[in-house]
Amino acid sequence: MTDPVHPDSFPIEGGCTCRAVRYRMASAPLFVHCCHCRWCQRESGSAFALNAMIEADRVQLLAGETERVQTPSASGKGQSIVRCARCRIALWSHYAGSGDAVSFVRVGTLDDPDLLPPDIHIFTMSKQPWVLLPPGTPAVAEYYRRSEHWPAASIDRLKALKA
């Protein structure tokens, strides 16, 4: 597993390509996924999607207008993607499983994306063959059990959302 981000690093900020939208992550994320599924490859136009999961109320819109776009998902339940209303860059999304309570922030939209390396690589069964996964970071063929990979503090934060 990667070293946890130091809490003093937060809050951190990010935004879209045209700089109209600015947002802040108030705290460290719950967990960071690097998803190699074909759906994420298609959606991102790249080899994977890197998402920092965080309580939605800890993502604060600082400037600009966003729009929510409903898109299909591999689960069949869809996802809601929050995009800049002007340049249409995807900033974060909400998946049906966690609804609006958890935001999946696109790490590449952060001003300093190096702060949030993946905690786990998921759906590696469909990763691009030229992508080499780093030793020491968990990698699973499909999905995983939170209890086996998430830090206890993140599990507690997630439980608090559902309480």
Coordinates of N, CA and C in Angstrom, one line a residue:
M1 N 0.8 -1.2 0.0 CA 0.0 0.0 0.0 C 0.9 1.2 0.0
T2 N 0.4 2.3 -0.6 CA 1.2 3.5 -0.7 C 1.1 4.2 0.7
D3 N 2.1 5.1 0.9 CA 2.1 5.8 2.2 C 0.9 6.8 2.2
P4 N 0.3 6.9 3.4 CA -0.9 7.8 3.4 C -0.5 9.2 3.3
V5 N -1.3 10.0 2.7 CA -1.1 11.4 2.5 C -1.1 12.1 3.9
H6 N -0.2 12.9 4.2 CA -0.1 13.6 5.5 C -1.3 14.6 5.6
P7 N -2.1 14.5 6.7 CA -3.2 15.4 6.8 C -2.9 16.9 6.7
D8 N -1.7 17.3 7.0 CA -1.3 18.7 6.9 C -1.3 19.1 5.4
S9 N -1.4 18.2 4.5 CA -1.4 18.5 3.0 C -2.7 19.1 2.6
F10 N -3.7 19.0 3.5 CA -5.1 19.4 3.1 C -5.5 20.7 3.9
P11 N -6.3 21.5 3.3 CA -7.1 21.2 2.0 C -6.2 21.4 0.8
I12 N -6.6 20.8 -0.3 CA -6.0 20.9 -1.6 C -7.0 21.3 -2.6
E13 N -6.6 21.9 -3.7 CA -7.5 22.5 -4.7 C -7.2 21.9 -6.0
G14 N -8.2 22.1 -6.9 CA -8.2 21.6 -8.2 C -9.1 22.4 -9.1
G15 N -9.2 22.0 -10.4 CA -10.1 22.7 -11.3 C -10.1 22.1 -12.7
C16 N -10.8 22.8 -13.5 CA -10.9 22.3 -14.9 C -9.8 22.9 -15.8
T17 N -9.8 22.5 -17.0 CA -8.8 23.0 -18.0 C -8.9 24.5 -18.3
C18 N -10.1 25.0 -18.4 CA -10.3 26.4 -18.8 C -10.2 27.3 -17.6
R19 N -10.0 26.7 -16.4 CA -9.8 27.4 -15.1 C -11.1 28.2 -14.6
A20 N -12.2 27.9 -15.3 CA -13.5 28.5 -14.8 C -13.9 27.9 -13.5
V21 N -13.8 26.6 -13.3 CA -14.2 25.9 -12.1 C -13.0 25.7 -11.2
R22 N -13.2 26.0 -10.0 CA -12.2 25.7 -8.9 C -12.9 25.0 -7.8
Y23 N -12.3 24.0 -7.2 CA -12.9 23.3 -6.1 C -11.8 23.0 -5.1
R24 N -12.2 22.6 -3.9 CA -11.3 22.3 -2.8 C -11.7 20.9 -2.2
M25 N -10.7 20.1 -1.9 CA -10.9 18.9 -1.1 C -10.5 19.3 0.3
A26 N -11.4 19.2 1.2 CA -11.2 19.7 2.6 C -10.3 18.8 3.4
S27 N -10.3 17.5 3.0 CA -9.5 16.5 3.8 C -8.9 15.4 2.9
A28 N -8.2 14.6 3.5 CA -7.7 13.4 2.7 C -8.8 12.6 2.3
P29 N -8.7 11.9 1.1 CA -9.8 11.0 0.7 C -9.9 9.8 1.5
L30 N -11.0 9.1 1.3 CA -11.2 7.8 2.0 C -10.3 6.8 1.4
F31 N -10.1 6.8 0.1 CA -9.3 5.8 -0.6 C -9.2 6.2 -2.0
V32 N -8.1 5.8 -2.7 CA -7.9 6.2 -4.1 C -7.8 4.9 -5.0
H33 N -8.7 4.9 -5.9 CA -8.7 3.8 -6.9 C -8.1 4.1 -8.2
C34 N -7.3 3.2 -8.7 CA -6.9 3.3 -10.1 C -7.6 2.1 -10.8
C35 N -8.6 2.5 -11.6 CA -9.5 1.5 -12.2 C -9.1 1.3 -13.7
H36 N -8.8 0.0 -14.0 CA -8.4 -0.4 -15.3 C -9.5 -1.1 -16.1
C37 N -10.7 -1.0 -15.7 CA -11.8 -1.6 -16.5 C -12.0 -1.0 -17.8
R38 N -12.5 -1.7 -18.8 CA -12.7 -1.2 -20.1 C -13.7 0.0 -20.1
W39 N -14.6 0.0 -19.2 CA -15.6 1.2 -19.1 C -14.8 2.5 -18.8
C40 N -14.0 2.4 -17.8 CA -13.2 3.6 -17.4 C -12.2 4.0 -18.5
Q41 N -11.6 3.0 -19.2 CA -10.7 3.3 -20.3 C -11.5 4.1 -21.4
R42 N -12.7 3.6 -21.7 CA -13.5 4.3 -22.7 C -13.9 5.7 -22.3
E43 N -14.4 5.8 -21.0 CA -14.8 7.1 -20.5 C -13.7 8.1 -20.4
S44 N -12.5 7.7 -20.0 CA -11.4 8.6 -19.8 C -10.6 8.8 -21.1
G45 N -10.8 7.9 -22.0 CA -10.0 8.0 -23.2 C -8.5 7.7 -23.0
S46 N -8.3 7.0 -21.9 CA -6.9 6.6 -21.5 C -6.9 5.2 -21.0
A47 N -5.8 4.8 -20.3 CA -5.6 3.4 -19.9 C -6.3 3.1 -18.6
F48 N -6.7 4.1 -17.9 CA -7.4 3.9 -16.6 C -8.0 5.2 -16.1
A49 N -8.7 5.1 -15.0 CA -9.3 6.3 -14.3 C -8.7 6.3 -12.9
L50 N -8.3 7.4 -12.4 CA -7.8 7.6 -11.1 C -8.7 8.5 -10.3
N51 N -9.4 7.9 -9.3 CA -10.4 8.5 -8.6 C -10.2 8.5 -7.1
A52 N -10.3 9.7 -6.4 CA -10.1 9.8 -5.0 C -11.5 9.8 -4.4
M53 N -11.9 8.8 -3.6 CA -13.2 8.8 -3.0 C -13.2 9.6 -1.7
I54 N -14.2 10.5 -1.6 CA -14.3 11.4 -0.5 C -15.7 11.7 -0.2
E55 N -16.0 12.0 1.1 CA -17.4 12.5 1.4 C -17.7 13.7 0.6
A56 N -18.9 13.7 0.0 CA -19.3 14.8 -0.9 C -19.3 16.2 -0.3
D57 N -19.6 16.2 1.0 CA -19.6 17.5 1.7 C -18.2 18.0 2.0
R58 N -17.2 17.2 1.7 CA -15.8 17.7 1.8 C -15.2 18.2 0.5
V59 N -16.0 18.2 -0.6 CA -15.6 18.8 -1.8 C -16.4 20.1 -2.0
Q60 N -15.7 21.2 -2.0 CA -16.4 22.5 -2.0 C -16.1 23.2 -3.3
L61 N -17.2 23.6 -4.0 CA -17.1 24.4 -5.2 C -16.7 25.8 -4.8
L62 N -15.6 26.3 -5.3 CA -15.1 27.6 -5.0 C -15.4 28.6 -6.0
A63 N -15.5 28.2 -7.3 CA -15.8 29.2 -8.4 C -16.3 28.4 -9.6
G64 N -17.1 29.1 -10.4 CA -17.5 28.5 -11.6 C -18.8 27.8 -11.5
E65 N -19.3 27.4 -12.7 CA -20.5 26.6 -12.8 C -20.2 25.2 -13.2
T66 N -20.9 24.2 -12.6 CA -20.8 22.8 -13.0 C -22.1 22.4 -13.5
E67 N -22.1 21.3 -14.3 CA -23.3 20.6 -14.7 C -23.1 19.1 -14.4
R68 N -24.3 18.5 -14.1 CA -24.3 17.0 -13.8 C -24.8 16.3 -15.1
V69 N -24.0 15.4 -15.5 CA -24.4 14.6 -16.7 C -24.6 13.1 -16.3
Q70 N -25.7 12.6 -16.6 CA -26.0 11.2 -16.4 C -25.4 10.3 -17.5
T71 N -24.6 9.3 -17.1 CA -24.0 8.4 -18.1 C -24.2 7.0 -17.7
P72 N -24.2 6.1 -18.7 CA -24.4 4.7 -18.3 C -23.1 4.2 -17.6
S73 N -23.2 3.1 -17.0 CA -22.1 2.4 -16.3 C -22.1 0.9 -16.5
A74 N -21.0 0.3 -16.3 CA -21.0 -1.2 -16.4 C -22.0 -1.9 -15.5
S75 N -22.3 -1.3 -14.4 CA -23.2 -1.9 -13.4 C -24.7 -1.9 -13.9
G76 N -24.9 -1.0 -14.9 CA -26.3 -0.8 -15.4 C -27.0 0.3 -14.6
K77 N -26.4 0.8 -13.5 CA -27.1 1.7 -12.6 C -26.7 3.2 -13.0
G78 N -25.7 3.4 -13.8 CA -25.3 4.7 -14.3 C -24.5 5.4 -13.3
Q79 N -24.0 6.6 -13.7 CA -23.3 7.5 -12.8 C -23.6 8.9 -13.2
S80 N -23.4 9.8 -12.3 CA -23.6 11.2 -12.5 C -22.2 11.9 -12.5
I81 N -21.9 12.5 -13.6 CA -20.5 13.1 -13.7 C -20.7 14.6 -13.6
V82 N -20.0 15.2 -12.7 CA -20.0 16.7 -12.5 C -18.9 17.2 -13.4
R83 N -19.3 18.1 -14.3 CA -18.3 18.7 -15.3 C -18.4 20.2 -15.3
C84 N -17.3 20.8 -15.7 CA -17.3 22.2 -15.9 C -18.3 22.5 -17.0
A85 N -19.2 23.5 -16.8 CA -20.2 23.9 -17.7 C -19.6 24.5 -19.0
R86 N -18.4 25.0 -18.9 CA -17.8 25.6 -20.1 C -16.9 24.7 -20.9
C87 N -15.9 24.1 -20.3 CA -15.0 23.2 -21.0 C -15.4 21.7 -21.0
R88 N -16.3 21.4 -20.1 CA -16.9 20.0 -20.0 C -15.9 19.0 -19.4
I89 N -14.8 19.4 -18.8 CA -13.9 18.5 -18.2 C -14.6 17.8 -17.0
A90 N -14.5 16.5 -16.9 CA -15.0 15.8 -15.7 C -14.2 16.1 -14.5
L91 N -14.9 16.5 -13.4 CA -14.2 16.9 -12.2 C -14.3 15.8 -11.1
W92 N -15.6 15.3 -10.9 CA -15.9 14.2 -10.0 C -17.1 13.6 -10.4
S93 N -17.4 12.4 -9.9 CA -18.6 11.7 -10.2 C -19.2 11.1 -9.0
H94 N -20.5 10.6 -9.2 CA -21.2 9.9 -8.1 C -21.8 8.6 -8.7
Y95 N -21.4 7.5 -8.1 CA -21.9 6.2 -8.6 C -23.1 5.8 -7.8
A96 N -23.9 5.0 -8.5 CA -25.2 4.6 -7.9 C -25.0 3.9 -6.5
G97 N -24.0 3.2 -6.3 CA -23.7 2.4 -5.1 C -23.6 3.3 -3.9
S98 N -23.0 4.5 -4.0 CA -22.9 5.4 -2.9 C -23.7 6.7 -3.1
G99 N -24.4 6.8 -4.2 CA -25.2 8.0 -4.4 C -24.5 9.3 -4.3
D100 N -25.1 10.3 -3.8 CA -24.5 11.7 -3.7 C -23.7 11.8 -2.5
A101 N -23.6 10.8 -1.6 CA -22.9 10.9 -0.4 C -21.4 10.9 -0.6
V102 N -20.9 10.2 -1.6 CA -19.5 10.1 -1.9 C -19.1 10.6 -3.3
S103 N -18.1 11.5 -3.4 CA -17.6 12.0 -4.6 C -16.4 11.2 -5.0
F104 N -16.3 10.9 -6.3 CA -15.1 10.3 -6.9 C -14.4 11.3 -7.6
V105 N -13.4 12.0 -7.0 CA -12.7 13.2 -7.6 C -11.7 12.6 -8.6
R106 N -11.7 13.2 -9.7 CA -10.7 12.9 -10.8 C -9.4 13.5 -10.3
V107 N -8.5 12.6 -9.9 CA -7.2 13.0 -9.3 C -6.4 14.0 -10.3
G108 N -6.5 13.7 -11.6 CA -5.8 14.5 -12.6 C -6.3 16.0 -12.6
T109 N -7.4 16.3 -12.0 CA -7.9 17.7 -12.0 C -7.3 18.5 -10.8
L110 N -6.6 17.8 -9.9 CA -6.0 18.5 -8.8 C -4.8 19.3 -9.2
D111 N -4.6 20.4 -8.5 CA -3.4 21.2 -8.8 C -2.1 20.4 -8.6
D112 N -2.1 19.5 -7.6 CA -1.0 18.7 -7.3 C -1.4 17.2 -7.3
P113 N -1.6 16.6 -8.4 CA -2.1 15.2 -8.4 C -1.2 14.2 -7.8
D114 N 0.1 14.6 -7.7 CA 1.1 13.7 -7.2 C 0.8 13.4 -5.7
L115 N 0.0 14.2 -5.0 CA -0.3 14.0 -3.6 C -1.2 12.7 -3.4
L116 N -1.9 12.3 -4.5 CA -2.8 11.2 -4.3 C -2.5 10.0 -5.3
P117 N -1.5 9.3 -5.0 CA -1.2 8.0 -5.8 C -2.3 7.0 -5.5
P118 N -2.5 6.0 -6.3 CA -3.5 5.0 -6.0 C -3.1 4.2 -4.8
D119 N -4.2 3.9 -4.0 CA -4.1 2.9 -2.9 C -4.2 1.5 -3.4
I120 N -4.9 1.4 -4.5 CA -5.2 0.0 -5.1 C -5.4 0.2 -6.6
H121 N -5.0 -0.9 -7.3 CA -5.4 -1.0 -8.7 C -6.5 -2.0 -8.8
I122 N -7.6 -1.6 -9.5 CA -8.7 -2.6 -9.6 C -9.0 -2.9 -11.1
F123 N -9.7 -4.0 -11.3 CA -10.0 -4.5 -12.6 C -8.8 -4.6 -13.5
T124 N -7.7 -5.2 -12.9 CA -6.5 -5.3 -13.6 C -6.6 -6.4 -14.7
M125 N -7.7 -7.2 -14.6 CA -7.8 -8.3 -15.6 C -8.0 -7.7 -17.0
S126 N -8.4 -6.4 -17.1 CA -8.5 -5.7 -18.4 C -7.6 -4.6 -18.6
K127 N -6.6 -4.5 -17.8 CA -5.6 -3.4 -17.9 C -4.9 -3.5 -19.3
Q128 N -4.4 -2.4 -19.8 CA -3.6 -2.4 -21.0 C -2.3 -3.2 -20.7
P129 N -1.9 -4.1 -21.6 CA -0.8 -4.9 -21.3 C 0.5 -4.1 -21.2
W130 N 0.6 -3.0 -21.7 CA 1.9 -2.2 -21.5 C 1.9 -1.4 -20.3
V131 N 0.8 -1.4 -19.5 CA 0.8 -0.7 -18.2 C 1.5 -1.6 -17.2
L132 N 2.5 -1.1 -16.5 CA 3.3 -1.9 -15.5 C 2.9 -1.4 -14.1
L133 N 2.3 -2.3 -13.3 CA 1.9 -1.9 -12.0 C 3.0 -1.8 -11.0
P134 N 3.1 -0.8 -10.1 CA 4.2 -0.7 -9.2 C 4.1 -1.8 -8.1
P135 N 5.3 -2.3 -7.8 CA 5.3 -3.3 -6.7 C 4.9 -2.5 -5.4
G136 N 4.3 -3.2 -4.5 CA 4.0 -2.6 -3.2 C 2.6 -2.0 -3.1
T137 N 1.9 -1.8 -4.3 CA 0.6 -1.3 -4.3 C -0.4 -2.4 -4.6
P138 N -1.4 -2.7 -3.8 CA -2.3 -3.8 -4.0 C -2.9 -3.7 -5.4
A139 N -3.1 -4.8 -6.0 CA -3.7 -4.9 -7.3 C -4.6 -6.2 -7.3
V140 N -5.9 -6.0 -7.8 CA -6.8 -7.1 -7.8 C -7.4 -7.2 -9.2
A141 N -7.8 -8.4 -9.6 CA -8.3 -8.7 -10.9 C -9.6 -8.0 -11.2
E142 N -10.5 -7.9 -10.2 CA -11.8 -7.3 -10.3 C -11.9 -6.2 -9.2
Y143 N -12.9 -6.5 -8.3 CA -13.1 -5.5 -7.1 C -12.5 -6.2 -5.9
Y144 N -12.8 -5.7 -4.7 CA -12.2 -6.1 -3.5 C -13.1 -5.9 -2.3
R145 N -12.8 -6.4 -1.2 CA -13.5 -6.2 0.1 C -12.8 -5.0 0.8
R146 N -13.6 -4.0 1.1 CA -13.1 -2.8 1.8 C -12.3 -3.3 3.1
S147 N -12.9 -4.2 3.8 CA -12.3 -4.6 5.1 C -10.9 -5.1 5.0
E148 N -10.5 -5.6 3.7 CA -9.2 -6.1 3.5 C -8.2 -5.1 3.0
H149 N -8.6 -3.9 2.6 CA -7.7 -2.9 2.0 C -7.8 -1.5 2.6
W150 N -9.0 -1.1 3.1 CA -9.2 0.3 3.5 C -8.6 0.4 4.9
P151 N -8.0 1.6 5.2 CA -7.6 1.9 6.6 C -8.9 2.0 7.5
A152 N -8.7 1.6 8.8 CA -9.8 1.6 9.7 C -10.5 3.0 9.8
A153 N -9.7 4.1 9.7 CA -10.3 5.4 9.8 C -11.2 5.7 8.7
S154 N -10.8 5.2 7.5 CA -11.7 5.4 6.3 C -13.0 4.6 6.4
I155 N -12.9 3.4 6.9 CA -14.1 2.6 7.1 C -15.0 3.3 8.1
D156 N -14.5 3.9 9.2 CA -15.3 4.6 10.2 C -15.9 5.8 9.5
R157 N -15.2 6.5 8.7 CA -15.8 7.7 8.0 C -17.0 7.3 7.1
L158 N -16.8 6.2 6.4 CA -17.9 5.7 5.5 C -19.1 5.3 6.3
K159 N -18.8 4.6 7.4 CA -19.9 4.1 8.3 C -20.7 5.4 8.8
A160 N -20.0 6.4 9.2 CA -20.6 7.6 9.7 C -21.6 8.2 8.6
L161 N -21.2 8.1 7.4 CA -22.1 8.6 6.3 C -23.4 7.9 6.2
K162 N -23.4 6.6 6.5 CA -24.5 5.7 6.4 C -25.4 5.7 7.7
A163 N -24.9 6.3 8.8 CA -25.6 6.3 10.1 C -26.7 7.3 10.1

